[in-house]
Coordinates of C-alpha atoms and ligand atoms in Angstrom, one line a residue:
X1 CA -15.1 -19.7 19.2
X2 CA -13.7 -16.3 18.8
X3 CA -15.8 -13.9 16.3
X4 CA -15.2 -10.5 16.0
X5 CA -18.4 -9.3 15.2
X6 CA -17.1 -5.4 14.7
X7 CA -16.6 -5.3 11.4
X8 CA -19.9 -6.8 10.0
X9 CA -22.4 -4.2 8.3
X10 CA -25.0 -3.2 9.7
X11 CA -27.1 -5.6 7.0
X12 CA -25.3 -8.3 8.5
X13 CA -26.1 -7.6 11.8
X14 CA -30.1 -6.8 11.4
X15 CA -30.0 -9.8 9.3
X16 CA -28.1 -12.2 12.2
X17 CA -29.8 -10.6 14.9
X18 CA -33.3 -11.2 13.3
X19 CA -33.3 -15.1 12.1
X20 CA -33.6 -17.9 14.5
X21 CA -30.6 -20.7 15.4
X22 CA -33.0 -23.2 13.7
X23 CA -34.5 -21.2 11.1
X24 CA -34.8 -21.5 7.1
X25 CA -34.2 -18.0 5.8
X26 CA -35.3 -16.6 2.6
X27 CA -34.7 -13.3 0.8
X28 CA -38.9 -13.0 0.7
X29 CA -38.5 -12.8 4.0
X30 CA -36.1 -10.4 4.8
X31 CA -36.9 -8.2 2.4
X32 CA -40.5 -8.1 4.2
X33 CA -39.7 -8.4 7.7
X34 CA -36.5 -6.5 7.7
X35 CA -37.2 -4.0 5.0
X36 CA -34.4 -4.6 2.8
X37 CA -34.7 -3.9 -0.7
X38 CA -33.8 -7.3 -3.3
X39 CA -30.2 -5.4 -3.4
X40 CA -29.5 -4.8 0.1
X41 CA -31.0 -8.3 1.1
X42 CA -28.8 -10.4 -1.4
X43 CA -25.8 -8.5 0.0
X44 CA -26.1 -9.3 3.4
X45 CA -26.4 -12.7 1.9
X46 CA -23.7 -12.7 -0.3
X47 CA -20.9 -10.9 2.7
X48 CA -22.4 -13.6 5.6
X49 CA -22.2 -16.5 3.1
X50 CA -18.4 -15.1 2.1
X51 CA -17.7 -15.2 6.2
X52 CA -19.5 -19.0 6.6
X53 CA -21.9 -17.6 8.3
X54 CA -24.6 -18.9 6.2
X55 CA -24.8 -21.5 4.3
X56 CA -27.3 -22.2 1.2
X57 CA -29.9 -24.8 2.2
X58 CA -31.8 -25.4 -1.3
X59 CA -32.5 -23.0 -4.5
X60 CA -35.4 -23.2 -6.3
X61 CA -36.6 -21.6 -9.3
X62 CA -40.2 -20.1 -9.0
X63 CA -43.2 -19.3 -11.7
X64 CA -43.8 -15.9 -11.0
X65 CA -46.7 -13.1 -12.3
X66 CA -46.2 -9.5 -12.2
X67 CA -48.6 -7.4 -13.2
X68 CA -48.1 -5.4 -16.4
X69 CA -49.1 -1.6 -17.3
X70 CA -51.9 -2.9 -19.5
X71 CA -52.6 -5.6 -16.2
X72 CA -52.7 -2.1 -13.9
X73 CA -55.3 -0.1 -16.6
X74 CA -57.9 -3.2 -16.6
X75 CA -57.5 -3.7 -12.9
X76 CA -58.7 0.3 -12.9
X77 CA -60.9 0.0 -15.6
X78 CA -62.2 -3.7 -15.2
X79 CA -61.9 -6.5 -18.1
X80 CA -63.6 -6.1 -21.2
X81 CA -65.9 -8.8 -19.8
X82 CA -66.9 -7.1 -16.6
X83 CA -67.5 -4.1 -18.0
X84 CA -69.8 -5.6 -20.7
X85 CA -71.7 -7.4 -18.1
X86 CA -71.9 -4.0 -15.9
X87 CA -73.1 -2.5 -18.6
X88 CA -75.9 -4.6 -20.2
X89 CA -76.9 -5.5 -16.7
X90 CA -77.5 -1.3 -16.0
X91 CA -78.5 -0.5 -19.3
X92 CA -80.3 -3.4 -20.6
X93 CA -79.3 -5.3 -24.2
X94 CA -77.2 -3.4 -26.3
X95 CA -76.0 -4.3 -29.7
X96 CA -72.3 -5.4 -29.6
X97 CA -71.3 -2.1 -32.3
X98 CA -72.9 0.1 -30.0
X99 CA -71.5 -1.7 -26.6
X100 CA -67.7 -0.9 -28.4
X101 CA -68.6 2.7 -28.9
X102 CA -70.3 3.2 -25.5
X103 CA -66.7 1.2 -23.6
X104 CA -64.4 2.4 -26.4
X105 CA -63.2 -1.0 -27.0
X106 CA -61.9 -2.2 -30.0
X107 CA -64.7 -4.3 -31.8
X108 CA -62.6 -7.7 -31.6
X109 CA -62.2 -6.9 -28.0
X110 CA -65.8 -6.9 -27.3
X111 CA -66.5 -10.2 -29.6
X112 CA -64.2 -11.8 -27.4
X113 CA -65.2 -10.5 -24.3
X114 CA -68.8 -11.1 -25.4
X115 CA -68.0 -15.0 -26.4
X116 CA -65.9 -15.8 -23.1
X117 CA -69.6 -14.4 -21.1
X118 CA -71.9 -16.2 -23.4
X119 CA -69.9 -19.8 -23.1
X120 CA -69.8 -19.3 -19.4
X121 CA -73.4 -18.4 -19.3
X122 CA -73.7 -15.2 -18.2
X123 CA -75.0 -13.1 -21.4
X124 CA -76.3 -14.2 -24.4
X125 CA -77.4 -12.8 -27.9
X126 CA -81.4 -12.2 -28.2
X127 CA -83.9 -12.1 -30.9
X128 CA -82.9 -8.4 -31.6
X129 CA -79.3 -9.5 -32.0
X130 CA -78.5 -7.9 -28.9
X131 CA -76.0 -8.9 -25.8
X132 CA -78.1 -9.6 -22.8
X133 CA -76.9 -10.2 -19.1
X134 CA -78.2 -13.6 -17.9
X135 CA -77.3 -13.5 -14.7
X136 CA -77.4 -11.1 -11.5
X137 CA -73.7 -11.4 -11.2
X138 CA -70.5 -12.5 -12.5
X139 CA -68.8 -15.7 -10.7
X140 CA -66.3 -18.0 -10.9
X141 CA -63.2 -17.7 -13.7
X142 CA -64.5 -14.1 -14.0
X143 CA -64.2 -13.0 -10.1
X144 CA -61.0 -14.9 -10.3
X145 CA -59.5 -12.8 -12.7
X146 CA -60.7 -9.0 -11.0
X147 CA -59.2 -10.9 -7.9
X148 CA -55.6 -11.9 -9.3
X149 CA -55.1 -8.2 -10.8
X150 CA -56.0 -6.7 -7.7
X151 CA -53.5 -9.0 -5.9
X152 CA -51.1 -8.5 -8.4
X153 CA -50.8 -4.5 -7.8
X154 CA -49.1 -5.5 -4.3
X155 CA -46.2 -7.4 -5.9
X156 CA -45.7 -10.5 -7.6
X157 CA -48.1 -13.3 -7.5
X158 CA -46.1 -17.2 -6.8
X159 CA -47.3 -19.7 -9.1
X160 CA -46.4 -22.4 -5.9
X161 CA -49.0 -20.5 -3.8
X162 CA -52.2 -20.1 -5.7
X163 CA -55.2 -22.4 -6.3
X164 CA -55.8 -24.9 -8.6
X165 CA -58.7 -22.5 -10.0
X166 CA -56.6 -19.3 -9.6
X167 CA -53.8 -21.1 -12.0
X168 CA -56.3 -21.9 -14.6
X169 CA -57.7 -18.5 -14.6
X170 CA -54.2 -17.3 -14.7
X171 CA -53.1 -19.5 -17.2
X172 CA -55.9 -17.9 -19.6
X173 CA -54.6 -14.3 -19.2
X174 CA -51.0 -13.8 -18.9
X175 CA -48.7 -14.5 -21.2
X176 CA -44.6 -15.3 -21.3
X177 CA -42.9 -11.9 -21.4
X178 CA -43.7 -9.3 -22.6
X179 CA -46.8 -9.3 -24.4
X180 CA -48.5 -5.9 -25.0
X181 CA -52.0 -6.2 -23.9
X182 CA -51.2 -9.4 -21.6
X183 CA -52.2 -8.1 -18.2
X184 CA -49.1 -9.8 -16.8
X185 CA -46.0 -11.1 -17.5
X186 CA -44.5 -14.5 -16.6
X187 CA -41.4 -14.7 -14.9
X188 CA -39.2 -17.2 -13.6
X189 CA -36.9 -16.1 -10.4
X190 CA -34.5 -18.5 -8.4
X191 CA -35.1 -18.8 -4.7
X192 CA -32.2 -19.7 -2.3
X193 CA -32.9 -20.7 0.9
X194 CA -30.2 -20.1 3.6
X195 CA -29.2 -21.6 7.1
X196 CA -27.2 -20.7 9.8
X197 CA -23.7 -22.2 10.0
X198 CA -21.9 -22.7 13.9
X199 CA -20.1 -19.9 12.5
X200 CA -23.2 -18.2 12.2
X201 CA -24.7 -19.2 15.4
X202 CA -21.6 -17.7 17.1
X203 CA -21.5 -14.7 15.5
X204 CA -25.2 -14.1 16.5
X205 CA -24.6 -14.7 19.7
X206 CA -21.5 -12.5 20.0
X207 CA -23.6 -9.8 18.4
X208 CA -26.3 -10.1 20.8
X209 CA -23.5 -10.1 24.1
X210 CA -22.0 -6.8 22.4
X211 CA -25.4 -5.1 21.9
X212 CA -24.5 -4.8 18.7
X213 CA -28.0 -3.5 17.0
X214 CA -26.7 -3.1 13.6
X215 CA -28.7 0.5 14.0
X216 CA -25.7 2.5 15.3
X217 CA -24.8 5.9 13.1
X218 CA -21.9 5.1 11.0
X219 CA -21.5 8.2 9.9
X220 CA -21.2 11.9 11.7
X221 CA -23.2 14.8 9.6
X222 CA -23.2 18.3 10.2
X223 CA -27.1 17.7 10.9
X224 CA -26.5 15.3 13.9
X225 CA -24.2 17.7 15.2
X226 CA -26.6 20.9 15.0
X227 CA -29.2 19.0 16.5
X228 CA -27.3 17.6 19.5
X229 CA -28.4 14.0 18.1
X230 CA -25.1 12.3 18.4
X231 CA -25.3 12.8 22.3
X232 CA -28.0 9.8 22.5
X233 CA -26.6 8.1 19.2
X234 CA -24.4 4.7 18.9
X235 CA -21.9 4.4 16.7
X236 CA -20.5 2.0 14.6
X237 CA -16.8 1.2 16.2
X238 CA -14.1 1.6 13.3
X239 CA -13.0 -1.6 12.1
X240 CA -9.2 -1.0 12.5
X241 CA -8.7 -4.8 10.8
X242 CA -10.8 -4.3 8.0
X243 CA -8.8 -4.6 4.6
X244 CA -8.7 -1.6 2.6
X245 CA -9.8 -1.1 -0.6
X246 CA -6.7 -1.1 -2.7
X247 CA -5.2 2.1 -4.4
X248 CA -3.4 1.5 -7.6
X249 CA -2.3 5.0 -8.3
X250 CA -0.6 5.3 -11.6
X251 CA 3.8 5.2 -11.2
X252 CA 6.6 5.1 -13.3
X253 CA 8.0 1.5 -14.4
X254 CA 11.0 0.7 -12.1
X255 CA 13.0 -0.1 -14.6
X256 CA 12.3 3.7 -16.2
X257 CA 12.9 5.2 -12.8
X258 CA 16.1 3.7 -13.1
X259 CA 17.2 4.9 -15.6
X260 CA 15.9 8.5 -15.0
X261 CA 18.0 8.1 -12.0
X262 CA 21.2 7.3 -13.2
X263 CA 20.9 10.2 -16.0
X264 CA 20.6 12.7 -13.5
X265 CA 23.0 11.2 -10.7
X266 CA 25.7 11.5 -13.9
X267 CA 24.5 14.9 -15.3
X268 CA 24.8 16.1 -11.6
X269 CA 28.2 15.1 -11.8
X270 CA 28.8 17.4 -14.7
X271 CA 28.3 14.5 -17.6
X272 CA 26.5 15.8 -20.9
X273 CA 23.8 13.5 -22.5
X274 CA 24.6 12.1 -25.6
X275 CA 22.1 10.1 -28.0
X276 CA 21.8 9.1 -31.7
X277 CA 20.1 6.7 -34.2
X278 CA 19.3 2.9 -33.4
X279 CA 19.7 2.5 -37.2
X280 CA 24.2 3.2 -37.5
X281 CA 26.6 2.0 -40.3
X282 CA 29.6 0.1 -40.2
X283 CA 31.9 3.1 -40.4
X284 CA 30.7 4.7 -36.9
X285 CA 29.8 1.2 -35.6
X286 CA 33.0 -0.5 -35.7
X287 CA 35.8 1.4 -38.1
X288 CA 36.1 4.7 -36.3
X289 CA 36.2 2.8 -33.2
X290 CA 39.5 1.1 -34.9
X291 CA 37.7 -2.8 -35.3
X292 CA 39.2 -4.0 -38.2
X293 CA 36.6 -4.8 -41.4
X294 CA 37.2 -8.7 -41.1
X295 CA 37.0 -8.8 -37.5
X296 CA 34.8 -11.9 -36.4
X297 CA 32.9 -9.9 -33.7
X298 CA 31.7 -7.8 -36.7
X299 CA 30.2 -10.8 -38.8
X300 CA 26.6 -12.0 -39.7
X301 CA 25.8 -13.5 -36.2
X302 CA 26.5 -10.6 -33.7
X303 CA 25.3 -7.7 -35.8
X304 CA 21.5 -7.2 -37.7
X305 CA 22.1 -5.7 -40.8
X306 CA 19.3 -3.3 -42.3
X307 CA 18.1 -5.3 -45.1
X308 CA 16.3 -2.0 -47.3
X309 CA 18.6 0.4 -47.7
X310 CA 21.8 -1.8 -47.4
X311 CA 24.0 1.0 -47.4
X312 CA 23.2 4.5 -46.3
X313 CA 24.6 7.3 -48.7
X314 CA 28.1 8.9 -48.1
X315 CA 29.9 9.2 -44.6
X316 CA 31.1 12.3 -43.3
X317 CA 34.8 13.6 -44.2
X318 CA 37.5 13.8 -43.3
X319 CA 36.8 10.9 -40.7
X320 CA 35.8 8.5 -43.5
X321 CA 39.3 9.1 -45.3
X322 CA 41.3 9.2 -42.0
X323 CA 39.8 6.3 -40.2
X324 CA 40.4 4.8 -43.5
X325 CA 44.1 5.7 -44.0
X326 CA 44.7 4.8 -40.2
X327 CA 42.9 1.6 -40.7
X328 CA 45.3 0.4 -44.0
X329 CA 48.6 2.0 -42.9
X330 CA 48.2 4.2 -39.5
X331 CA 48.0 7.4 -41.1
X332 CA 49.4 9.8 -38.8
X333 CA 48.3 8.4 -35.4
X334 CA 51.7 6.4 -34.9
X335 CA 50.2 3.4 -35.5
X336 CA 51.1 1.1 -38.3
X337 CA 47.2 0.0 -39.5
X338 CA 45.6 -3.0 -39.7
X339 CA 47.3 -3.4 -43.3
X340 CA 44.8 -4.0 -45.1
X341 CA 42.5 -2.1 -48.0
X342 CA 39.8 -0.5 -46.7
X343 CA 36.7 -1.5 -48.3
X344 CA 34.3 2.0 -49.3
X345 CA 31.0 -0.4 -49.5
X346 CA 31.1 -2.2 -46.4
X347 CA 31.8 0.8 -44.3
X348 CA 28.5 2.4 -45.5
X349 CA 26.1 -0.9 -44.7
X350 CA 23.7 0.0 -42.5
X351 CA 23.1 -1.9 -39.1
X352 CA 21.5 -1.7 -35.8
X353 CA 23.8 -0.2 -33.1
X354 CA 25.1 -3.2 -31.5
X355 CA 27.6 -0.9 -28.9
X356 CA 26.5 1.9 -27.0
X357 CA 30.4 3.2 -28.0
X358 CA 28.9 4.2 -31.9
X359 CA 27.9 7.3 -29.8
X360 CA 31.4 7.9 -28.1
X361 CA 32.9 7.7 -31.2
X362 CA 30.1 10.4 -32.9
X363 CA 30.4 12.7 -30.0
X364 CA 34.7 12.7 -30.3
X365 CA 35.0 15.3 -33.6
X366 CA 32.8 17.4 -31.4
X367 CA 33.4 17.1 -28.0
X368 CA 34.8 19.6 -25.7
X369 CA 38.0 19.2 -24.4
X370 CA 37.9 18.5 -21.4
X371 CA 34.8 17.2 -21.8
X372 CA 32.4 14.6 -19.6
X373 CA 29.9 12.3 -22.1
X374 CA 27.3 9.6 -21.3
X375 CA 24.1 7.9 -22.9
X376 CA 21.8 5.0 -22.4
X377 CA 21.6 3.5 -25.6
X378 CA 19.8 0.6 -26.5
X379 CA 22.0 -2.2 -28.4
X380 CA 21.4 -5.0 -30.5
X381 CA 23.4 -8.1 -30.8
X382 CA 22.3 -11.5 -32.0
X383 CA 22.2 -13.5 -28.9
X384 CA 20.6 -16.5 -26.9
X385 CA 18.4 -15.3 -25.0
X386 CA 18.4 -16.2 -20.9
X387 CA 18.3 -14.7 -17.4
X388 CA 21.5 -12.4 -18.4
X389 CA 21.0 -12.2 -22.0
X390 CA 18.6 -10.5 -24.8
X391 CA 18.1 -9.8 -27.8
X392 CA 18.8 -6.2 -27.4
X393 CA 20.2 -4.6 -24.2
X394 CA 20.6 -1.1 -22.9
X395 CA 24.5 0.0 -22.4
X396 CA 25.3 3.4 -20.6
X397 CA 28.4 4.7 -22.3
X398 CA 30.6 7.4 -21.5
X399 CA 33.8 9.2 -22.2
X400 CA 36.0 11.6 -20.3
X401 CA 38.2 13.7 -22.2
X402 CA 41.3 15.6 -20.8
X403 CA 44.8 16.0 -20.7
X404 CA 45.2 14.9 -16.9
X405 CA 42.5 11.9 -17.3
X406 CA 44.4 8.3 -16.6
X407 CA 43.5 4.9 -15.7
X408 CA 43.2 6.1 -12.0
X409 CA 40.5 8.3 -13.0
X410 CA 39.3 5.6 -15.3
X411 CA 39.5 3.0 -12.2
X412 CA 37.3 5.5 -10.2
X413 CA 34.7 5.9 -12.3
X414 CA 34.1 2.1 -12.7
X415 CA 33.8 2.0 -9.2
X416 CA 31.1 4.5 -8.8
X417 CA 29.2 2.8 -11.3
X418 CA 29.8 -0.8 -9.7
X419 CA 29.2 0.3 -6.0
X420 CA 26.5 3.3 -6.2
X421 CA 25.0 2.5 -9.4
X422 CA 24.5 -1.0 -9.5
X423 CA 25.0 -1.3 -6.2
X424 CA 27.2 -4.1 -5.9
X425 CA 29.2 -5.2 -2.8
X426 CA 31.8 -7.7 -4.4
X427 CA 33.6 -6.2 -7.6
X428 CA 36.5 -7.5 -9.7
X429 CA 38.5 -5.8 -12.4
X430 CA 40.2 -7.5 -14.6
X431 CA 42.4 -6.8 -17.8
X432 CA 40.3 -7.1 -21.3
X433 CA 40.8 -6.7 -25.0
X434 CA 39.1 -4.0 -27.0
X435 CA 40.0 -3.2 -30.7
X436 CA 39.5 0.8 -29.6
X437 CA 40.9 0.7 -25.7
X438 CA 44.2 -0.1 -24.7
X439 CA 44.4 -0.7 -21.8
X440 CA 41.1 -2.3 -21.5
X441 CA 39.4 -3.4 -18.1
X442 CA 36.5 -5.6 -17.3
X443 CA 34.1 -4.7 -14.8
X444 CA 32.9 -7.5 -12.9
X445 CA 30.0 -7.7 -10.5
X446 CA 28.6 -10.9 -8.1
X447 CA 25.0 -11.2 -8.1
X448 CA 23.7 -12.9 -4.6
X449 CA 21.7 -15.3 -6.5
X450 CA 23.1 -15.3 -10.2
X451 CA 27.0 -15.1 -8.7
X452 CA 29.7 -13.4 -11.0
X453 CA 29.0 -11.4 -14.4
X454 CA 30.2 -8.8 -16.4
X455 CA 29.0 -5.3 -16.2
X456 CA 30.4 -4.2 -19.5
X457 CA 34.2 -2.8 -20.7
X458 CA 36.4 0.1 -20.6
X459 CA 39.7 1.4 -21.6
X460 CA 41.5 4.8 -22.8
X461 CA 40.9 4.6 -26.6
X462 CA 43.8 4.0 -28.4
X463 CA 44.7 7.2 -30.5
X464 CA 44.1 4.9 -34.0
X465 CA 40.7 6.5 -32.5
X466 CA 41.2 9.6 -31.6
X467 CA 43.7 10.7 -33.9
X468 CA 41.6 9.9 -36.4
X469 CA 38.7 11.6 -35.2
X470 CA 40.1 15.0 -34.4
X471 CA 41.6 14.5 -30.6
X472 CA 44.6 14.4 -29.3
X473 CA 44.4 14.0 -25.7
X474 CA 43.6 11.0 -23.5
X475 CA 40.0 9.6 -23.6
X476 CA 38.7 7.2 -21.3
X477 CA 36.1 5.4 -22.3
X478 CA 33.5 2.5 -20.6
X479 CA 30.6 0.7 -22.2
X480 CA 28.5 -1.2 -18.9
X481 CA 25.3 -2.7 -19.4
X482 CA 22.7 -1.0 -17.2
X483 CA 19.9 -4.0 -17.6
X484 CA 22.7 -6.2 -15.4
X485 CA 23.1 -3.1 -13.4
X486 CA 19.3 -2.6 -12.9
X487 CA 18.5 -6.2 -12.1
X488 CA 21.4 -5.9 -9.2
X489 CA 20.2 -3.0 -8.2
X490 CA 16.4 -3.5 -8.1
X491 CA 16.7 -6.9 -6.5
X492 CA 15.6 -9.4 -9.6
X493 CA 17.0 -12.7 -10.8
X494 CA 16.5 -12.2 -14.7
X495 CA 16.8 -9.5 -17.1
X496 CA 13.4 -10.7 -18.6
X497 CA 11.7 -9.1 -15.6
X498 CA 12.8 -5.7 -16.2
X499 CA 10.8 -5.8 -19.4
X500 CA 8.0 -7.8 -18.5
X501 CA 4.3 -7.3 -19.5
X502 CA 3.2 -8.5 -16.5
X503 CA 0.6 -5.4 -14.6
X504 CA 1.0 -7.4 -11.1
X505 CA 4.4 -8.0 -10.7
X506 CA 5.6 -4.5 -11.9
X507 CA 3.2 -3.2 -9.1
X508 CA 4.6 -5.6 -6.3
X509 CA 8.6 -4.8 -7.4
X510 CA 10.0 -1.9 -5.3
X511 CA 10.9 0.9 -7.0
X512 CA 14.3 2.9 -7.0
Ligands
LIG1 N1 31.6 -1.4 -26.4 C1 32.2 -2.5 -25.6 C2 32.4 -1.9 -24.2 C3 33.5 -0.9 -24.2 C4 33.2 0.4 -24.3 C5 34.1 1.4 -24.2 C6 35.5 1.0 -24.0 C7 35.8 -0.3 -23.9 C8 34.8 -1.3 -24.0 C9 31.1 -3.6 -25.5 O1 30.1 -3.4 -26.0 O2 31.4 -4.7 -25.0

């Protein structure tokens, strides 16, 4: 079998290198013949028993006593008992007042200590009422007890290993956890024993054919090269397989990076930002952009209306009287209206921005001419929602004003965005309809996996827009959603991704 034996720790390797093929091991063990401490020996057992190099062979849980701080001052001191018997025996009968005051023990302590010696026989209470030894020395339960606490200063004492008299004796004396004056403490402590696999077995062996010690330096210090040490020193080789620790250094959300991208890739080209309100009203919604009041794109399904305050307070003239005047007959933008009256209430209802074009139409009264706008502006349309749908959905608008602007420049742009912004390789466009635009275009893009879908629309705005709003020269003007343009550009299969909660697979997903 081929091991490499390289990488283990040096735990490991003391740890293989000591046990025999046959042999049961215990962490007693190892922590005495190895000198591992109860952490170091349980992770040599935890990594070998990881790598099937051990396996467990049985688990036990053990009655244990460990001596307690009271335990360690009578082991010093003696018991009450002893020390009563020591002391009548020296000093002759003593009445059990004057024995507390000469031991400075409390009085109860000395009636008990004094009753456990006179039932076992070894003192008794004379005519005087005095405590007198009866014996030449203590035996039995009482030797017993000296003998456990002096065991019990060099570790724990195993229940499993002690004599039927040591139990009892033990049984009398220590208490379950914790007890103050309880010279020790019970505890109960699971014992595993372990067993070499083949694994195991191999990977000794391989150990031992590398001289592999598990006592080579694996780690150069200034003070082994002063002293010339590392000359006679082995080392531990690097283990150039050995998995890393993982570093999860805090980044940007792909999706974010994105969009921080394509700002500055368009501001680079000479676009300004534009922004605004999520919360619009119907007027810069959808009448400045020329959609007619009744139109069924505009009704209860597609748009969220703000519930509290229904309408906001007054729009801005003279675009509310124009757009409306354009709206019923035309005005003076050569148009002949929508022919209908304009209604004053249902312009002012409030809604959430359901095109990122609100702010094209915001940004025409004062825009430069020429002039380069765009934004990223979330949307929010009633919709079903699936791989290519949400909810709500961000748009990156734009406009380019200018007397020379025409659909050629118009036809450019779209492809920058289609090509180098989503990154698409197969791109249609294809003639729309827009209330505002005229002509309109489509942008179409094919997804590898999701095939063909729309980026968004695009169009010069018809001048029942611009007129209306203060400009009189061409103004193109595109609307393209950016999640579809992010999910072909980052690689996904569903617009839910680009939003998900998900810590793991926001770390896995290249960024831009
Ligand atoms: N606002 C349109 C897109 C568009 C923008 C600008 C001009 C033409 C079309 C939409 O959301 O679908």
């Amino acid at each position: 079998m081929d091991i490499d034996v390289k990488n283990l720790h040096p735990l490991e390797v003391r740890l293989l290198r000591h046990v025999d093929l046959a042999e049961q091991i215990t962490a007693e063990r190892i922590i005495g013949e190895l000198d591992y401490n109860v952490g170091q020996c349980n992770q040599a057992f935890s990594w070998l028993s990881a790598k099937g190099y051990l396996v467990e062979t049985s688990r036990e849980t053990r009655v244990m006593y460990e001596l307690t701080e009271f335990g360690r001052e009578q082991q010093q001191k003696g018991t009450p008992a002893q020390r009563i018997f020591t002391f009548i025996k020296a000093e002759g009968p003593q009445a059990l007042p004057d024995l507390a005051s000469a031991l400075q023990l409390e009085k109860s302590e000395i009636g008990s200590a004094f009753g456990q010696l006179s039932k076992a026989g070894f003192a008794k209470m004379n005519a005087d009422n005095k405590a007198q030894a009866l014996s030449e020395e203590l035996s039995g339960e009482f030797i017993l007890t000296a003998e456990l606490l002096e065991r019990g200063l060099g570790g724990e004492l195993v229940e499993a290993s002690m004599s039927e008299a040591e139990k009892a004796a033990m049984a009398k004396i220590a208490k379950k956890r914790g007890s103050a004056n309880s010279p020790f403490k019970v505890i109960e402590r699971e014992f595993i024993t372990f067993a070499l696999t083949e694994e195991g077995k191999c990977a000794k062996e391989a150990i031992l054919k590398a001289h592999i010690t598990g006592e080579e330096l694996g780690l150069v210090t200034s003070e082994i090269l002063s002293t010339g040490s590392w000359k006679q020193a082995s080392f531990r080789p690097y283990g150039l397989n050995a998995p890393t620790s993982r570093l999860i250094p805090g980044r940007h959300n792909p999706y974010g990076n994105y969009l921080q991208w394509v700002k500055d890739k368009l501001c680079s080209l000479g676009f300004e930002e534009f922004d605004g309100p999520l919360v619009e009203n119907e007027f810069w919604n959808g009448d400045a952009l020329f959609m007619p009041q009744f139109h069924s794109a505009r009704d209860i399904h597609d748009v969220y209306y703000v519930k509290d305050p229904v309408h906001c307070k007054e729009i801005e003239e003279p675009w509310l009287s124009q757009v409306a005047k354009t709206h019923e007959n035309g005005w003076n933008t050569g148009s002949r209206g929508w022919r209908y009256s304009f209604d004053h209430e249902f312009t002012r209802r409030q809604v959430l921005r359901s095109q990122g074009t609100v702010l094209s139409a915001h940004q025409l009264p004062k825009a430069k001419v020429p002039g380069k706008y765009f934004g990223v502006a979330r949307c929010f349309r009633y919709d079903q929602v699936d791989a290519t749908h949400g909810a709500d959905f961000y748009q990156t608008e734009g406009i380019v004003l200018g007397e020379d602007v025409n659909l050629k420049t118009l036809l450019g742009l779209l492809k920058m965005f289609a090509e180098e912004i989503a990154g698409a390789e197969e791109v249609k466009y294809v003639p729309g309809y827009f209330p505002f635009t005229e002509p309109s275009i489509e942008v179409h893009i094919k997804h590898p996996v999701l095939g063909w879908f729309e980026l968004g629309g695009s169009g010069i705005f018809r001048p029942e827009v611009t007129k209306a709003l203060g400009i009189d020269v061409p103004v193109l003007a595109w609307g393209l959603g950016i999640d579809r343009m992010a999910l072909m550009h980052l690689g996904l299969n569903d617009l839910r991704e680009l939003f998900t909660p998900n810590i793991e697979s926001v770390r896995m997903r290249r960024g831009n």
